[in-house]
Amino acid sequence: MKDYTSLQQVQEDLKLGTCTCEDLVKNYLAKIKSSDINAFLESFDDSALEQAKKVDEKLAVNKAGKLAGMVIGIKDNICYRNHKVSASSKILENFESIYSSTAVERLLAEDAIIIGRLNCDEFAMGSSNENSVYGNVKNPINKDYVPGGSSGGSAAAVKARLCLATLGSDTGGSIRQPASFCGTVGFKPTYGRISRYGLIAYASSFDQIGPLTHTVEDAALLYTIMAGSDEYDSTCTSKKVEKVEFSSPAKKKIAVIKQCLDSEGIDPEVKAKVEATIAHLEALGHEINYVDFPYLDILVPTYYVITTAEASSNLARFDGVHYGYRSENAVDVDSTYIASRSEGFGPEVKRRIMLGTYVLSSGYYDAYFTKAQKTRRLIQDKTAEILAQNDFILTPTTPTTAFKFGANSENPIAMYLQDIFTVQSNLAGGPSISLPLGEHSNGLPFGIQVMGDMYKDADLLSFAHYLMNN
């Protein structure tokens, strides 16, 4: 069977009758079972085949939805009714969700087929997919290298063509960074555009579900279907979801942050590709404006103070009492909490819970958490100021290509700095996308990131499509 890279290709063959949805699912299931990159924690064989047969029946009478033929994997922190979800953590081992996330419900309503759940960093905390209790995901391009994180399984599965598209979640770059490392499209919508209902929380004021795909068209389609208000999520905006148009855009004003290109840690080939992209856009008639963003060095510290604080609160519910892992060493209430959480959480999750508890503690709250919130407002205001005078901000997605397993494992700061170019979008709240436009001499891909203003997701996707095809 063909290696499909777009829903359009699939639907053309479905229309011609050269394949069926059942054929597609069987083909993908066979690939998943023979794959050695550890992207899928579990394939949903029975439910996927059952859904495929239903979609084939609808196709036969021309009643199928927009996503007929779209076989999707979901990150292991997104709930799907009567299926396991664990956030790749021992503490949620064998937990089965009793409801589906809003995002999943909306995809299923348009006849998408959910084929399995994907490995990720535990509770979406990581930049390399080395923090999963189920082992590392391997980069399908070179298995000695990480796929990025936390949605490493989602990016790797798309690149390895184990499914057509995937869902990830993005708190500080967890969709875009692995998309850059694996060479896929990764889109983080505006915060609140897609409901977080049914997404296991890491940092509630940052988390956002988004798609990883081969094409911008497929990312845009998945986004428009999932987006929109939701009564189950009070942070989900009620603003109308605009249609994404793929006509050639008018000439745009594009901001380039000087500090990003002058950053000490940026790989020379990554910098050269960004500069070549800038020159290409100028040649096409777009206006390039170099701007100052004085907060680059404090983006990551601000992000980690706030997100660890939110994580320490969100993860308090995993206590070994109500559901999930309970320690065999528990003998009373205190030991149940202490032993279950100590044994159930991995090192990185425990590190972030402790950091978050510290910055929220008496005597340190104002010095750290309050100050970080004020700094976040400065970052939001400066980003809005740049985007008030420009249509988009263009940066590298990541300072380097993927690194080898273990390269940053002993140095949390070096690992955290992998997010230096992606966290701005999460702190500011606007949409951003990583496009697979770069290839390094080491054979690994890297992405170019484009950021847009709040709720200008459709404009950003339109321009991203233009950039990918010109």
XYZ file of C-alpha atoms in Angstrom, residues 35-385:
351
model
C 8.243 -0.802 14.314
C 11.186 -0.609 16.715
C 11.065 3.119 17.595
C 8.703 2.695 20.593
C 6.379 5.469 19.413
C 3.136 3.628 20.212
C 2.439 2.395 23.719
C -0.646 0.574 22.507
C -2.563 0.189 19.265
C -6.345 0.140 19.514
C -6.797 -2.761 17.107
C -10.419 -3.654 17.772
C -11.900 -0.163 18.076
C -9.878 1.169 15.125
C -11.002 -1.647 12.824
C -14.588 -1.260 14.018
C -14.485 2.485 13.301
C -12.883 1.845 9.897
C -15.737 -0.482 8.889
C -18.293 2.148 9.948
C -16.550 4.826 7.896
C -16.392 2.513 4.866
C -20.154 1.991 5.179
C -20.686 5.763 5.261
C -18.404 6.255 2.266
C -20.458 3.732 0.309
C -23.541 5.951 0.674
C -21.701 9.317 0.473
C -22.392 10.211 4.094
C -18.857 10.207 5.485
C -17.397 13.109 7.439
C -14.548 15.440 6.531
C -11.934 13.194 8.132
C -12.900 9.915 6.475
C -9.614 8.092 5.908
C -7.683 10.086 8.516
C -5.928 7.581 10.801
C -4.740 9.376 13.932
C -2.602 8.502 16.940
C -3.136 10.403 20.186
C -0.591 11.375 22.799
C -0.857 9.357 25.992
C -2.227 12.301 27.972
C -5.416 12.723 25.907
C -8.455 10.774 27.090
C -10.392 8.381 24.848
C -13.390 6.661 26.387
C -12.884 3.002 27.373
C -9.212 3.160 26.404
C -6.125 3.358 28.589
C -4.372 6.670 29.238
C -1.351 6.965 31.517
C 0.608 10.146 30.674
C 3.477 7.621 30.306
C 3.647 7.386 34.091
C 3.685 4.441 36.483
C 1.263 6.293 38.726
C -1.500 5.940 36.082
C -0.553 2.454 34.970
C -3.570 0.543 33.575
C -5.919 3.486 34.139
C -8.825 3.478 31.679
C -10.650 6.687 30.855
C -14.415 6.805 31.339
C -14.865 9.694 28.887
C -13.285 11.170 25.759
C -11.639 14.544 25.457
C -13.554 17.163 23.512
C -10.842 17.144 20.838
C -11.215 13.382 20.325
C -15.017 13.603 20.288
C -14.920 16.226 17.540
C -12.500 14.206 15.424
C -14.604 11.062 15.768
C -17.710 13.042 14.799
C -16.030 13.736 11.449
C -15.111 10.042 11.011
C -11.462 10.109 12.041
C -10.043 6.749 13.132
C -8.055 6.691 16.396
C -5.468 3.937 16.040
C -3.559 4.081 19.333
C -1.868 6.031 22.102
C 1.600 7.470 21.766
C 4.598 7.499 24.065
C 5.597 10.830 25.604
C 7.655 12.311 28.409
C 5.953 11.553 31.721
C 3.109 14.025 32.306
C 4.419 15.923 29.233
C 7.519 17.038 31.166
C 10.589 16.841 28.973
C 12.309 17.872 25.765
C 13.677 14.525 24.612
C 11.184 11.735 25.361
C 13.684 10.190 27.764
C 11.329 10.573 30.751
C 8.709 7.946 29.899
C 8.271 4.988 32.225
C 7.830 2.927 29.038
C 11.272 3.754 27.653
C 12.691 6.144 25.080
C 11.140 6.900 21.724
C 13.762 6.724 18.979
C 14.075 9.302 16.239
C 13.067 7.402 13.071
C 15.686 9.265 11.009
C 18.571 8.169 13.241
C 17.769 5.898 16.167
C 20.769 7.072 18.187
C 19.074 10.458 18.529
C 16.110 11.711 20.548
C 12.849 12.595 18.767
C 12.277 15.623 20.989
C 9.622 16.002 23.611
C 7.313 15.840 25.208
C 5.261 14.770 22.163
C 8.150 12.671 20.842
C 6.012 9.649 20.074
C 3.558 11.842 18.169
C 6.255 13.351 15.930
C 8.106 10.065 15.423
C 4.913 8.199 14.474
C 4.086 10.714 11.738
C 7.638 10.733 10.384
C 7.792 6.915 10.398
C 4.366 6.833 8.703
C 2.806 4.677 11.389
C -0.344 6.791 11.009
C -1.313 9.802 8.928
C -1.453 12.380 11.721
C -1.200 12.648 15.486
C -2.324 14.815 18.366
C 0.177 16.225 20.830
C 0.054 18.777 23.595
C 2.218 21.884 23.793
C 3.066 23.547 27.115
C 6.398 25.134 26.207
C 7.172 23.709 22.781
C 6.166 20.071 23.190
C 4.584 19.893 19.714
C 6.944 22.176 17.807
C 10.270 20.976 19.215
C 9.740 17.289 18.318
C 8.285 18.383 14.980
C 11.570 20.195 14.368
C 13.685 17.206 15.445
C 11.714 14.700 13.343
C 10.914 16.842 10.303
C 7.129 17.231 10.497
C 4.649 20.079 10.689
C 3.730 20.877 14.303
C 1.060 23.451 15.157
C 0.279 25.018 18.543
C -2.990 26.975 18.349
C -3.798 30.079 20.368
C -4.307 29.178 24.032
C -7.986 28.401 24.576
C -8.747 27.717 20.908
C -8.997 23.941 21.450
C -10.655 22.663 24.597
C -8.389 21.163 27.258
C -11.220 19.005 28.564
C -9.858 15.466 28.644
C -6.212 16.539 28.471
C -4.307 15.430 31.579
C -3.083 18.713 33.018
C 0.540 19.729 33.413
C 0.356 23.547 33.543
C -3.200 24.703 33.009
C -2.493 28.240 31.801
C -0.102 26.922 29.118
C -1.303 23.498 27.918
C -2.768 23.334 24.413
C -3.669 20.394 22.175
C -2.495 20.565 18.573
C -1.787 18.421 15.488
C 1.398 16.978 13.999
C 1.144 16.205 10.287
C 3.038 16.014 7.004
C 1.211 19.008 5.514
C -0.107 22.365 6.666
C -3.431 21.561 4.962
C -4.005 18.570 7.231
C -2.932 20.534 10.317
C -5.400 23.283 9.389
C -8.240 20.823 8.847
C -7.667 19.072 12.175
C -7.399 22.421 13.935
C -10.645 23.823 12.521
C -12.539 20.662 13.478
C -11.204 20.569 17.046
C -11.358 24.327 17.725
C -14.286 26.213 19.173
C -16.026 26.888 22.464
C -16.708 24.084 24.907
C -18.986 24.125 27.916
C -16.624 21.740 29.709
C -13.642 24.132 29.548
C -14.136 27.649 30.887
C -10.766 28.775 29.452
C -11.853 27.845 25.927
C -12.648 30.949 23.894
C -16.078 31.503 22.356
C -14.604 33.433 19.412
C -15.719 32.144 16.033
C -13.263 29.786 14.326
C -12.206 31.394 11.065
C -11.888 29.406 7.866
C -8.323 28.871 6.668
C -7.794 30.136 3.119
C -4.832 28.881 1.106
C -4.654 31.599 -1.537
C -1.396 33.545 -1.958
C -1.328 36.126 0.830
C -0.778 39.811 0.386
C 2.723 41.055 1.158
C 3.426 40.585 4.851
C 5.499 42.308 7.501
C 7.661 39.739 9.237
C 9.572 40.440 12.442
C 12.890 38.739 13.107
C 14.120 38.829 16.693
C 17.767 39.837 16.572
C 18.582 38.148 19.887
C 17.465 34.775 18.509
C 19.908 34.883 15.614
C 22.672 36.227 17.873
C 22.101 33.544 20.532
C 25.342 31.801 21.516
C 23.831 28.320 21.406
C 22.393 28.438 17.884
C 23.908 26.008 15.384
C 25.559 27.860 12.455
C 23.621 25.810 9.878
C 20.312 26.534 11.632
C 21.165 30.245 11.651
C 22.172 30.122 7.975
C 18.852 28.502 7.011
C 16.858 31.123 8.893
C 18.835 33.869 7.142
C 18.270 32.181 3.775
C 14.527 31.987 4.511
C 14.526 35.683 5.381
C 16.329 36.524 2.135
C 13.862 34.384 0.179
C 10.879 36.146 1.746
C 12.428 39.526 0.949
C 12.913 38.424 -2.652
C 9.216 37.527 -2.775
C 8.382 41.094 -1.766
C 7.677 40.701 1.959
C 8.948 43.263 4.444
C 11.488 42.028 7.008
C 11.867 44.001 10.230
C 14.624 43.181 12.719
C 13.323 43.815 16.232
C 14.656 43.764 19.782
C 13.213 41.347 22.301
C 15.091 41.991 25.548
C 13.493 39.115 27.440
C 14.993 36.141 25.561
C 17.248 35.128 28.454
C 14.430 35.159 30.995
C 11.834 33.287 28.916
C 12.892 29.860 30.157
C 13.236 30.807 33.876
C 9.843 32.545 33.812
C 8.264 29.554 32.118
C 9.665 27.029 34.578
C 8.724 28.989 37.687
C 5.088 29.248 36.607
C 4.681 25.804 35.040
C 6.268 23.933 37.944
C 4.010 25.821 40.347
C 0.951 24.815 38.329
C 2.258 21.253 38.037
C 2.691 20.897 41.794
C -0.975 21.823 42.183
C -2.308 19.739 39.271
C -0.398 16.594 40.183
C -1.512 16.656 43.820
C -4.553 14.605 42.767
C -2.368 11.575 41.989
C -2.088 10.286 45.515
C -2.469 6.503 45.397
C -5.894 6.684 47.024
C -8.577 7.108 44.382
C -7.096 5.397 41.322
C -3.810 4.507 39.681
C -0.695 3.129 41.338
C -0.706 2.373 45.056
C 2.499 1.292 46.770
C 2.701 -2.181 48.274
C 4.645 -0.544 51.109
C 1.674 1.564 52.197
C 0.506 0.754 55.738
C -1.368 3.921 56.721
C -2.580 7.180 55.230
C 0.784 8.975 55.374
C 2.747 6.085 53.904
C 0.122 5.638 51.176
C 0.693 9.194 49.968
C 4.453 9.241 50.436
C 5.319 5.803 49.066
C 2.812 5.845 46.199
C 3.955 9.255 44.927
C 7.648 8.514 45.495
C 7.453 5.231 43.602
C 4.837 6.296 41.049
C 6.435 9.476 39.719
C 9.693 9.563 37.768
C 12.705 11.769 38.604
C 11.836 14.681 36.287
C 8.234 14.879 37.494
C 9.373 14.817 41.118
C 11.951 17.518 40.360
C 9.282 19.796 38.915
C 6.785 19.113 41.702
C 9.444 20.051 44.263
C 10.432 23.178 42.338
C 6.790 24.190 42.080
C 6.093 23.558 45.742
C 9.141 25.635 46.651
C 8.177 28.678 44.562
C 4.665 28.572 46.021
C 5.801 28.186 49.625
C 5.476 30.832 52.314
C 8.302 33.326 52.117
C 9.142 32.537 48.496
C 5.788 33.066 46.739
C 6.339 36.771 46.048
C 10.024 36.374 45.284
C 9.431 33.737 42.615
C 5.845 33.044 41.546
C 4.509 36.599 41.757
C 7.609 37.985 40.059
C 7.340 35.378 37.280
C 3.700 36.302 36.673
C 4.655 39.965 36.361
C 7.456 39.036 33.976
C 5.001 36.983 31.934
C 2.906 40.109 31.491
C 5.975 42.015 30.220
C 6.647 39.200 27.733
C 3.006 39.203 26.588
C 2.985 42.970 26.163
C 6.269 43.064 24.233
C 5.158 40.223 21.956
C 1.839 42.000 21.328
C 3.717 45.221 20.587
